[in-house]
XYZ file of C-alpha atoms in Angstrom:
237
model
C 251.666 -43.188 -35.210
C 254.099 -46.060 -35.202
C 256.517 -46.263 -32.329
C 260.177 -45.818 -33.197
C 260.838 -49.507 -32.510
C 258.105 -50.535 -34.947
C 259.427 -48.255 -37.668
C 262.925 -49.658 -37.199
C 261.575 -53.225 -37.303
C 259.709 -52.546 -40.560
C 262.853 -51.072 -42.048
C 265.183 -53.940 -41.139
C 262.786 -56.889 -41.535
C 263.214 -57.277 -45.351
C 267.000 -57.311 -44.944
C 266.816 -59.869 -42.158
C 264.507 -62.146 -44.154
C 266.739 -61.916 -47.225
C 269.836 -62.741 -45.172
C 268.012 -65.725 -43.703
C 267.454 -67.016 -47.253
C 271.163 -66.676 -47.987
C 272.144 -68.359 -44.727
C 269.676 -71.214 -45.334
C 271.178 -71.836 -48.774
C 274.717 -71.744 -47.364
C 273.799 -74.272 -44.667
C 272.207 -76.541 -47.292
C 275.374 -76.705 -49.396
C 277.603 -77.031 -46.337
C 275.608 -80.056 -45.215
C 275.758 -81.528 -48.716
C 279.548 -81.237 -48.686
C 280.102 -82.315 -45.090
C 277.920 -85.423 -45.494
C 279.107 -86.265 -49.003
C 279.401 -89.960 -49.765
C 283.023 -89.521 -50.820
C 283.970 -88.986 -47.177
C 282.422 -92.320 -46.192
C 284.311 -94.150 -48.944
C 287.568 -92.494 -47.865
C 286.966 -93.630 -44.272
C 286.351 -97.175 -45.544
C 289.603 -97.151 -47.524
C 287.748 -97.492 -50.824
C 289.235 -94.451 -52.574
C 292.406 -95.190 -54.517
C 295.609 -93.176 -54.371
C 295.119 -92.307 -58.059
C 291.795 -90.637 -57.281
C 293.556 -88.627 -54.570
C 296.195 -87.590 -57.084
C 293.492 -86.587 -59.557
C 291.939 -84.345 -56.903
C 295.331 -82.698 -56.400
C 295.632 -82.043 -60.136
C 292.118 -80.594 -60.271
C 293.054 -78.223 -57.464
C 296.037 -76.962 -59.419
C 293.782 -76.177 -62.380
C 291.446 -74.332 -60.017
C 294.330 -72.482 -58.350
C 295.826 -71.202 -61.601
C 292.407 -69.928 -62.740
C 291.316 -68.415 -59.424
C 293.578 -65.340 -59.517
C 292.547 -64.139 -63.008
C 288.915 -64.972 -62.185
C 289.067 -62.819 -59.039
C 290.674 -60.018 -61.048
C 287.782 -60.066 -63.535
C 285.228 -60.136 -60.733
C 286.908 -57.275 -58.888
C 286.827 -55.127 -62.033
C 283.158 -55.899 -62.746
C 281.730 -54.807 -59.395
C 281.028 -51.255 -58.229
C 279.856 -51.733 -54.642
C 282.781 -50.503 -52.479
C 282.622 -53.200 -49.785
C 282.296 -56.005 -52.321
C 285.131 -54.562 -54.402
C 287.335 -54.343 -51.303
C 286.455 -57.916 -50.317
C 287.367 -59.191 -53.787
C 290.542 -57.096 -53.882
C 291.668 -58.417 -50.488
C 290.870 -61.955 -51.616
C 292.853 -61.418 -54.826
C 295.872 -60.061 -52.955
C 295.734 -63.022 -50.576
C 295.559 -65.585 -53.404
C 298.310 -63.842 -55.377
C 300.563 -63.615 -52.319
C 300.942 -59.844 -52.030
C 302.250 -60.190 -48.458
C 303.041 -63.917 -48.240
C 303.628 -66.974 -50.414
C 300.927 -67.110 -53.080
C 298.349 -69.856 -52.982
C 299.322 -70.762 -56.558
C 302.851 -71.487 -55.330
C 301.538 -73.443 -52.341
C 299.400 -75.520 -54.706
C 302.402 -76.136 -56.979
C 304.380 -77.332 -53.952
C 301.398 -79.520 -53.066
C 301.721 -81.296 -56.431
C 305.516 -81.435 -56.405
C 305.429 -83.215 -53.051
C 303.850 -86.170 -54.902
C 306.099 -85.981 -57.963
C 303.545 -84.201 -60.156
C 305.012 -81.537 -62.425
C 302.930 -78.297 -62.235
C 301.777 -77.682 -65.789
C 300.348 -74.522 -67.357
C 298.460 -74.515 -70.617
C 296.078 -77.349 -71.486
C 293.429 -77.212 -68.753
C 292.464 -80.825 -69.348
C 296.036 -82.152 -69.276
C 295.516 -83.464 -65.754
C 291.870 -84.552 -65.772
C 288.850 -84.441 -68.091
C 286.825 -83.656 -64.954
C 288.163 -80.089 -65.198
C 285.901 -79.320 -68.164
C 282.665 -78.607 -66.277
C 283.979 -76.344 -63.460
C 286.226 -74.512 -65.941
C 283.291 -73.865 -68.273
C 281.257 -72.382 -65.418
C 284.181 -70.321 -64.111
C 284.488 -68.748 -67.563
C 280.977 -67.346 -67.142
C 282.126 -64.779 -64.571
C 282.938 -62.343 -67.379
C 279.146 -61.899 -67.786
C 277.978 -62.313 -64.181
C 276.190 -59.451 -62.454
C 277.492 -57.898 -59.254
C 274.900 -59.777 -57.195
C 275.694 -63.117 -58.862
C 279.397 -62.583 -58.207
C 278.682 -61.939 -54.530
C 276.681 -65.164 -54.237
C 279.253 -67.186 -56.201
C 282.201 -66.122 -54.050
C 280.213 -66.411 -50.819
C 279.424 -70.089 -51.393
C 282.969 -70.835 -52.569
C 284.492 -69.351 -49.438
C 281.929 -71.208 -47.317
C 282.189 -74.773 -48.605
C 285.704 -75.084 -50.045
C 287.054 -75.556 -46.486
C 284.476 -78.343 -46.055
C 285.627 -79.953 -49.310
C 289.224 -79.876 -48.115
C 288.250 -81.341 -44.721
C 286.397 -84.086 -46.593
C 289.464 -85.217 -48.561
C 292.054 -84.354 -45.875
C 292.447 -87.959 -44.592
C 292.975 -89.241 -48.155
C 295.613 -86.627 -48.998
C 297.370 -86.956 -45.657
C 297.517 -90.697 -46.246
C 299.379 -89.974 -49.488
C 302.003 -88.028 -47.466
C 301.385 -84.917 -49.561
C 302.571 -81.477 -48.444
C 299.380 -80.282 -46.730
C 300.248 -76.582 -46.313
C 298.038 -75.547 -49.246
C 295.051 -77.519 -47.943
C 295.447 -76.408 -44.321
C 295.872 -72.754 -45.348
C 292.584 -72.757 -47.239
C 290.704 -74.439 -44.432
C 291.813 -71.664 -42.075
C 291.708 -68.564 -44.304
C 288.602 -69.282 -46.412
C 286.591 -70.442 -43.435
C 287.406 -67.388 -41.324
C 288.604 -64.199 -43.033
C 287.239 -64.539 -46.571
C 283.808 -65.743 -45.472
C 283.444 -62.780 -43.108
C 284.420 -60.318 -45.849
C 281.822 -61.691 -48.243
C 278.944 -61.887 -45.760
C 279.480 -58.234 -44.905
C 279.341 -57.397 -48.616
C 276.129 -59.356 -49.142
C 274.474 -57.707 -46.137
C 275.231 -54.257 -47.525
C 274.106 -55.182 -51.038
C 270.742 -56.317 -49.680
C 270.431 -53.181 -47.552
C 271.100 -51.128 -50.694
C 268.227 -52.833 -52.518
C 269.925 -55.652 -54.448
C 267.369 -58.459 -55.081
C 268.269 -61.467 -52.962
C 267.084 -63.746 -55.788
C 269.997 -62.577 -57.937
C 272.504 -63.223 -55.138
C 270.980 -66.680 -54.635
C 271.290 -67.459 -58.346
C 275.068 -66.996 -58.147
C 275.188 -68.873 -54.859
C 273.328 -71.910 -56.236
C 275.470 -71.973 -59.376
C 278.651 -71.891 -57.298
C 277.321 -74.518 -54.897
C 276.542 -76.979 -57.674
C 279.955 -76.457 -59.258
C 281.732 -77.036 -55.935
C 279.851 -80.303 -55.420
C 280.551 -81.473 -58.985
C 284.160 -82.448 -58.180
C 283.475 -84.741 -55.182
C 280.439 -86.093 -57.064
C 282.627 -87.181 -59.985
C 285.363 -88.619 -57.760
C 282.713 -90.439 -55.698
C 281.342 -92.024 -58.868
C 284.832 -93.227 -59.802
C 285.475 -94.657 -56.341
C 282.042 -96.299 -56.237
C 282.831 -98.131 -59.467
C 286.108 -99.322 -57.955
C 288.253 -97.510 -60.497
C 291.982 -97.391 -59.711
């Protein structure tokens, strides 16, 4: 007869191994973002102010879409912890108890004389097409894919903002929006989502499905610095 400790180990080992796969994927994308070539070009002074302004505009597109996207995700999931995590994230973004992140992002743009504009998603930058197309897919994502998608977003968006922070600060932009996301996404939101993923795996959700959403979200997050890096590398103004 197996000892109690052995029975417990057999019970928890699949969950631990699945979580290790998730954590390995998260670390991979974090390293990709933290070591992105765009950061090196920024440090060398090879990224123009116009590219910094384009990043700001892309963030406003993302910000105005994030609240309705979270609302759709929240309504699609059934798992109570994941639903609570998405609901809390939605309330935070929408500013239920503080200034909304959409407003902070608008103030971010206004600080550089950019008029916040609703409507045409590509008004600010044609680079918005790819991430917007992928974000529209959430209406058909499974619960597990949603968990992976949000987990990677909350993990590496702070790294993206740290990457471009010197460029934006050099433009004398209002940095409240950027600094808020570095703090909140990296701490609170990431913890909420990891707890949700752990419980999903414990309840039998295939880790492969979670990883599919995670990889999709990771590639989308890297697409923006990739495109801006290509512009800077070519010496575009």
